Amino acid sequence: MSSRNSRSLFDAAILKSACVESLRKLDPRHQIRRPVMFTVFVGSLFTTVLAVDAFLGRGGESPWFVTSVSAWLWFTVLFANFAEAMAEGRGKAQAATLRQARRDVTARRFRDVPADGRLSAELHQAISAGQVGDRKELESVTASQLRKGDCILVPAGDYIPADGEVLDGIASVNESAITGESAPVIRESGGDRSSVTGGTLVLSDWLVIRVSTDPGETFLDRMIALVEGAKRQKTPNEIALDILLSAMTLVFLLASVTLIPFSRYAVDLAGSGSPVTMVVVVALLVCLIPTTIGGLLSAIGIAGMDRMIQANVIATSGRAVEAAGDVDVLLLDKTGTITLGNRQAVEFLPASGVRIEERAEAAQLSSLADETPEGRSIVVLAKEKYGLRGREVNQRHVTFIPFTAQTRMSGVDFDGRQIRKGAADAVDSWLKERKGEFPVSLRAIVDEISRKGGTPLVVTEGNRALGAVYLKDIIKGGIRERFNQLRAMGIRTVMITGDNPLTAAAIAAEAGVDDFLAQATPEMKLNYIRQCQSGGRLVAMTGDGTNDSPALAQADVAVAMNSGTQAAREAGNMVDLDSNPTKLIEIVEIGKQLLMTRGALTTFSIANDVSKYFAIIPAAFAGIYPGLKVLNVMRLATPQTAVLSAVIFNALIIVVLIPLALKGVRYRAVGAATLLRDNILLYGLGGFFVPFVGIKVIDVMLALVMGA
Amino acid sequence: MNAADWILPGVYLFVLCAVALPLGRYMALVLSGRPHRGSRLQRSIETKIAKLCGFDPNDDMTWPRYAGCVLVFSIICLAVVFGLLNLQGSLPWNARGFESLSWHLSFNTAVSFVTNTNWQAYSGESTMSALSQALGLTVQNFLSAAVGIAVMMALIRGLVGRLQVEGGRLPSTTQSEVFGSNHPATHLGSFWLDLTRSTVFVLLPLSILLAIALVTQGVVQTFREQTTVKLVEPVTGPDGTTIEDQHLPLGMAASQVAIKQLGTNGGGFFGVNSAHPFENPTALSNFLQLLAILLIPAALCETFGILVGDVWQGRTLLGAMLIIFVPCVVAAEWAEHAGVSQVLAQASGGDLSDVDNLEGKELRLGTSSSVLWAVATTAASNGSVNCMHDSLTPLAGLVPMWLMQCGEVVFGGVGCGLYGMIVFAIVTVFIAGLMVGRTPEYLGRKIEAREMKLAALVILIPSILVLMGTAVAVMRTEGTSVVSNPGPHAFSQILYAFSSAGNNNGSAFAGLSVNSPFYNVLLGLAMLISRFGLIVPVLALAGAMSKKPVVPRTTGTLPTNGPLFAVLLAGIVVLVGALTFVPALVLGPVADHLEFIAQK
């Protein structure tokens, strides 16, 4: 689904539906949710009545003037609706794509949940042979009939009908409907790749799945609801801003309405002129209340969620997106985030009394059959540095010993030689069993490698330790600069690693993180997060394994990898569809951008008011006190064009700022003080001066039209 | 206007800052109860007063209790003052035999003094007995100011957690400890103790010092209520009798004048306030009173800074106040000095640029000092005058009016000015915090919906009172029939009255005859709502803030100390104040000014 990332800001289809939608949003029940725009809405209704009145010759203003003001007030409401509809439209288009994946497929449900979830050997064979058609253990049901806890069988070629956890089997699954990534992924029971998502397609083999959600609550359902914004609720910060905007609206409402008695009294005092008319009061009110931010506020929130989706992250709530902007501490897994997944052999270090070539050869031999990236890098190093070519290995004389969690060693037995390689402590006990000895000089080498941030791999032959291979973690390019940026933003980075403290410290120093957590267990992660939070900090982390889920549940911003387990995905408040641990940094930036966009437009909106006063006040009162004409600093043509151009500017600026609201203001990783100064200069001063120009231009055009 | 005219404002600001900073440090010690050299003495006095009055000095109140105490205390004060005034005629110590005040004037005056407004719809020397002045008004001058300081202390406690640990160890407030401690405090201290501390250790000693200084300058302080002097030249009255004697009202002026200025009360002993030679006889007494107007409000900024553990937090607020205050002084001085030449230059053909507008001014005091006073007294919610604001040129009159409309946060009243400014700081932090992409926080505590609601109330209420009050007044004949000028100036008079009452200032424009049931009740209500309608949300805000965990500051935190924030804060105060009142001001002083200069 590559279209997700390339959809342009003003997609023709979205534009069209947004136009329709903005009319539908004129429903008062919708309008009342936005206090600022509701005020404009009421103002529009009121001026419509005034326009009718004017045509009947009442109210003291010319009908065309009242009608124009009324029309532009309606446009103001419509433009705000349009902005919201645009933001929603992008989500809706994505929801439509997702919905195609949610088809009501037929599921094969086990009549009885198999004990321990394993299949009988006989059924196993039958499935492998592709004969599952009419087994008595299975019944055909539609996906909507599946309930939590049901067990189902999904053979190759079937869509997975519901979210669940793999109990048995291993299969390649095409998850492109969810992730947009077309390369198939492996799903198998146990471990961190056991969760499957409804709507994805099993390409090969088969899976036994325990359904984990009831219909309507599946991941896909939630995703659709989220991107559609159907369940959108105002976020805490949005509510606070709404209160501020409502308060301002109330003040300006009073300031405008009291002008009626004030100007009547002024007429009495001056003995000339006429009091300010209703339509001018409404126009002034609408121009003064913060319509720019009021009209774009919901669009900004929706667009923030949308930007998360562009980054292939599904946030379960707007609250989570907002919290992302506040994060103080990032917990980052070392592997995959800070370092490349694979370690590389960079040096062979022989124990004393061992020739380096002998050492290199042993290492090479032990790794020939080792298909792990580390193993391959040893072979490559042996070839490049010591000229040892890969040799033909005669299968018959050779036994490869694969790595197991018990031995924590791998190696090869051939021609009576027993070559092993593994972690120092594992090799130590291996040697002890064989009455060998772990040389003191080698211990020093091992420690030295650890200190430098590498992983020592000790190679033995028989009961003799030959030396160590220096496996080095490769720090990702550019990550150090990224951390420097984060530091400038006031965010601490903490590296989580299973390495020993010595190694961890070295890598931490090289990568430039602020802190590290070595030999990390899930409990340690949880405690670390709690400790940060008790100090008032907000913590973000990523995780994929089931054992990450307590920490994910505790973290303020918890990004679960889509490839991770169901438990992890449940515990997190965001799911990264790309399963890219570096995404966390992007998420923080999107969160900050969301708040900044609100702040920038609020400032802009308030700063606008000054110029509008200069446009409307002289127009409204010059009839009473002619001296007030000097306040018409913009030299607007007539009182009518002055009021009208202020109203038109006020409406058009919403449209002009829609792209900014949808894309968000530019975020730069600099300190708060600098950011504030720059934004005040841009949006504060900009908001002060722009309308002077805008209103003048509109006034000139109006004067031309009316003159013609 | 020449360079010499700027010497006074310059010297004034310099001396103000020089005195305010050490005073602020002193107040931080005595108000928080931190250990200092006189701790034991302070403690023993406090304990004795507590025993006498029957309160527990170690009490620690939640915000509703604190607010309840403020309200109960104020209601009692209100009843006492109302009784004193309403029954004045039958009470002792009334040598000149003044009658009891009408119910509405009693109500208005009682409200006015209890709310630290000191709006005076009466003239002291011809209305008030010595008893009313001493027991009613002077006592309230102390207590209403002390209530302001108490509420501010409660807000500070809410913002930083508990400050006062009685009888022993106190949290040292280094930066890290204040922001690092994460123990949410929910209690705001004891109102009674705060009231005692601010009265006994701040207002009383300062008033005694100032009163003595004023007496040396000739401000009267005597139990005699009047003296009779022989006129140098007898005059013949309209009915043909020869008048040889003049009765000069006297009284305990110095003691009341001292607290009137220090406590930002402003209610004069005499009707013309500090323009009266017995109330403000010399240049030095004028300077001292001018200093006293802004002294405590300015010093409290420093107190705030010390108590929150970062003096620059307080100085930033002071800076923001000065950013608004200084241009206001410059603008008003300019308008007042240029006024005459603007009107008369063409008519006379001569150079009038050195001729000041002297209407309504004491010639002893001159234009420069009168204008500086006018700006200071409205910046602080003092309201005492040494010239008649009604006679200022329209633009110079606009400045005091607008300073009140800003919500009395540029210095403002003792305590209440600062808590108002802190509320503005919270709103500023909210807008600016968004612009740096973080949920806004002030002093490490997050500003969320509830805080925004309370802050919005505090900012809304005065604006609503001023606009609604003025609107009601201009729609009724009772409101418009008592103006003394034609044209836009009449509107200015009414707008000024409500700006003053709706922001608890008490400054009068003069010219508006306000001793009528209509104005007494309407302005009285405005004063009541503006005082307690703000205190309650401020205390609720303190309660809400105290429960919040403290977020440690990082480089991503918006700094609330420093010039950038001061400018921003000043900007928000100006925008909120200016934007709300622009239309009204245009119909009043601005139109007045344009007609004024059009006369030439």
mmCIF file of N, CA, C and O in Angstrom, chain A residues 549-575:
data_model
loop_
_atom_site.group_PDB
_atom_site.id
_atom_site.type_symbol
_atom_site.label_atom_id
_atom_site.label_comp_id
_atom_site.label_asym_id
_atom_site.label_seq_id
_atom_site.Cartn_x
_atom_site.Cartn_y
_atom_site.Cartn_z
ATOM 1 N N SER A 549 6.049 -6.277 27.628
ATOM 2 C CA SER A 549 4.739 -5.643 27.787
ATOM 3 C C SER A 549 4.532 -4.936 29.128
ATOM 4 O O SER A 549 3.870 -3.912 29.146
ATOM 5 N N PRO A 550 5.076 -5.441 30.262
ATOM 6 C CA PRO A 550 4.905 -4.635 31.485
ATOM 7 C C PRO A 550 5.529 -3.246 31.341
ATOM 8 O O PRO A 550 4.921 -2.241 31.713
ATOM 9 N N ALA A 551 6.732 -3.202 30.768
ATOM 10 C CA ALA A 551 7.405 -1.914 30.582
ATOM 11 C C ALA A 551 6.625 -1.047 29.607
ATOM 12 O O ALA A 551 6.466 0.162 29.811
ATOM 13 N N LEU A 552 6.097 -1.662 28.557
ATOM 14 C CA LEU A 552 5.306 -0.898 27.578
ATOM 15 C C LEU A 552 4.074 -0.301 28.241
ATOM 16 O O LEU A 552 3.722 0.851 28.006
ATOM 17 N N ALA A 553 3.438 -1.118 29.087
ATOM 18 C CA ALA A 553 2.235 -0.624 29.742
ATOM 19 C C ALA A 553 2.564 0.528 30.677
ATOM 20 O O ALA A 553 1.757 1.424 30.883
ATOM 21 N N GLN A 554 3.756 0.500 31.241
ATOM 22 C CA GLN A 554 4.145 1.538 32.193
ATOM 23 C C GLN A 554 4.579 2.833 31.493
ATOM 24 O O GLN A 554 4.333 3.929 31.997
ATOM 25 N N ALA A 555 5.206 2.694 30.323
ATOM 26 C CA ALA A 555 5.753 3.872 29.645
ATOM 27 C C ALA A 555 4.631 4.808 29.201
ATOM 28 O O ALA A 555 3.504 4.379 28.967
ATOM 29 N N ASP A 556 4.948 6.090 29.111
ATOM 30 C CA ASP A 556 3.928 7.069 28.712
ATOM 31 C C ASP A 556 3.653 6.992 27.226
ATOM 32 O O ASP A 556 2.532 7.169 26.783
ATOM 33 N N VAL A 557 4.706 6.800 26.465
ATOM 34 C CA VAL A 557 4.545 6.584 25.039
ATOM 35 C C VAL A 557 5.188 5.248 24.737
ATOM 36 O O VAL A 557 6.394 5.086 24.899
ATOM 37 N N ALA A 558 4.373 4.265 24.386
ATOM 38 C CA ALA A 558 4.882 2.921 24.212
ATOM 39 C C ALA A 558 4.608 2.474 22.785
ATOM 40 O O ALA A 558 3.464 2.342 22.377
ATOM 41 N N VAL A 559 5.671 2.311 22.030
ATOM 42 C CA VAL A 559 5.515 1.935 20.636
ATOM 43 C C VAL A 559 5.791 0.452 20.497
ATOM 44 O O VAL A 559 6.912 0.001 20.748
ATOM 45 N N ALA A 560 4.759 -0.307 20.138
ATOM 46 C CA ALA A 560 4.951 -1.740 19.933
ATOM 47 C C ALA A 560 5.265 -1.982 18.471
ATOM 48 O O ALA A 560 4.688 -1.335 17.591
ATOM 49 N N MET A 561 6.182 -2.897 18.251
ATOM 50 C CA MET A 561 6.485 -3.259 16.870
ATOM 51 C C MET A 561 5.338 -4.109 16.336
ATOM 52 O O MET A 561 4.825 -4.978 17.050
ATOM 53 N N ASN A 562 4.984 -3.865 15.096
ATOM 54 C CA ASN A 562 3.910 -4.660 14.522
ATOM 55 C C ASN A 562 4.313 -6.125 14.443
ATOM 56 O O ASN A 562 3.486 -7.016 14.505
ATOM 57 N N SER A 563 5.626 -6.364 14.316
ATOM 58 C CA SER A 563 6.106 -7.739 14.236
ATOM 59 C C SER A 563 6.077 -8.407 15.600
ATOM 60 O O SER A 563 6.338 -9.579 15.716
ATOM 61 N N GLY A 564 5.794 -7.631 16.618
ATOM 62 C CA GLY A 564 5.884 -8.157 17.968
ATOM 63 C C GLY A 564 4.702 -9.026 18.354
ATOM 64 O O GLY A 564 3.808 -9.278 17.559
ATOM 65 N N THR A 565 4.694 -9.437 19.611
ATOM 66 C CA THR A 565 3.636 -10.337 20.074
ATOM 67 C C THR A 565 2.360 -9.558 20.320
ATOM 68 O O THR A 565 2.366 -8.334 20.449
ATOM 69 N N GLN A 566 1.272 -10.308 20.400
ATOM 70 C CA GLN A 566 -0.026 -9.707 20.658
ATOM 71 C C GLN A 566 0.008 -8.966 21.988
ATOM 72 O O GLN A 566 -0.529 -7.864 22.108
ATOM 73 N N ALA A 567 0.660 -9.550 22.991
ATOM 74 C CA ALA A 567 0.713 -8.929 24.314
ATOM 75 C C ALA A 567 1.384 -7.567 24.230
ATOM 76 O O ALA A 567 0.914 -6.597 24.821
ATOM 77 N N ALA A 568 2.465 -7.513 23.473
ATOM 78 C CA ALA A 568 3.183 -6.243 23.342
ATOM 79 C C ALA A 568 2.303 -5.215 22.646
ATOM 80 O O ALA A 568 2.243 -4.052 23.040
ATOM 81 N N ARG A 569 1.575 -5.679 21.628
ATOM 82 C CA ARG A 569 0.743 -4.727 20.880
ATOM 83 C C ARG A 569 -0.408 -4.218 21.720
ATOM 84 O O ARG A 569 -0.863 -3.096 21.561
ATOM 85 N N GLU A 570 -0.885 -5.081 22.630
ATOM 86 C CA GLU A 570 -1.960 -4.651 23.511
ATOM 87 C C GLU A 570 -1.441 -3.636 24.534
ATOM 88 O O GLU A 570 -2.147 -2.712 24.923
ATOM 89 N N ALA A 571 -0.211 -3.838 24.970
ATOM 90 C CA ALA A 571 0.320 -3.003 26.054
ATOM 91 C C ALA A 571 0.706 -1.612 25.563
ATOM 92 O O ALA A 571 0.652 -0.653 26.315
ATOM 93 N N GLY A 572 1.097 -1.527 24.306
ATOM 94 C CA GLY A 572 1.563 -0.239 23.800
ATOM 95 C C GLY A 572 0.409 0.689 23.494
ATOM 96 O O GLY A 572 -0.734 0.257 23.386
ATOM 97 N N ASN A 573 0.704 2.000 23.359
ATOM 98 C CA ASN A 573 -0.351 2.887 22.885
ATOM 99 C C ASN A 573 -0.107 3.354 21.454
ATOM 100 O O ASN A 573 -0.788 4.215 20.951
ATOM 101 N N MET A 574 0.929 2.783 20.849
ATOM 102 C CA MET A 574 1.136 3.002 19.420
ATOM 103 C C MET A 574 1.683 1.703 18.844
ATOM 104 O O MET A 574 2.336 0.942 19.537
ATOM 105 N N VAL A 575 1.392 1.499 17.569
ATOM 106 C CA VAL A 575 1.966 0.341 16.895
ATOM 107 C C VAL A 575 2.714 0.840 15.680
ATOM 108 O O VAL A 575 2.182 1.606 14.882
#
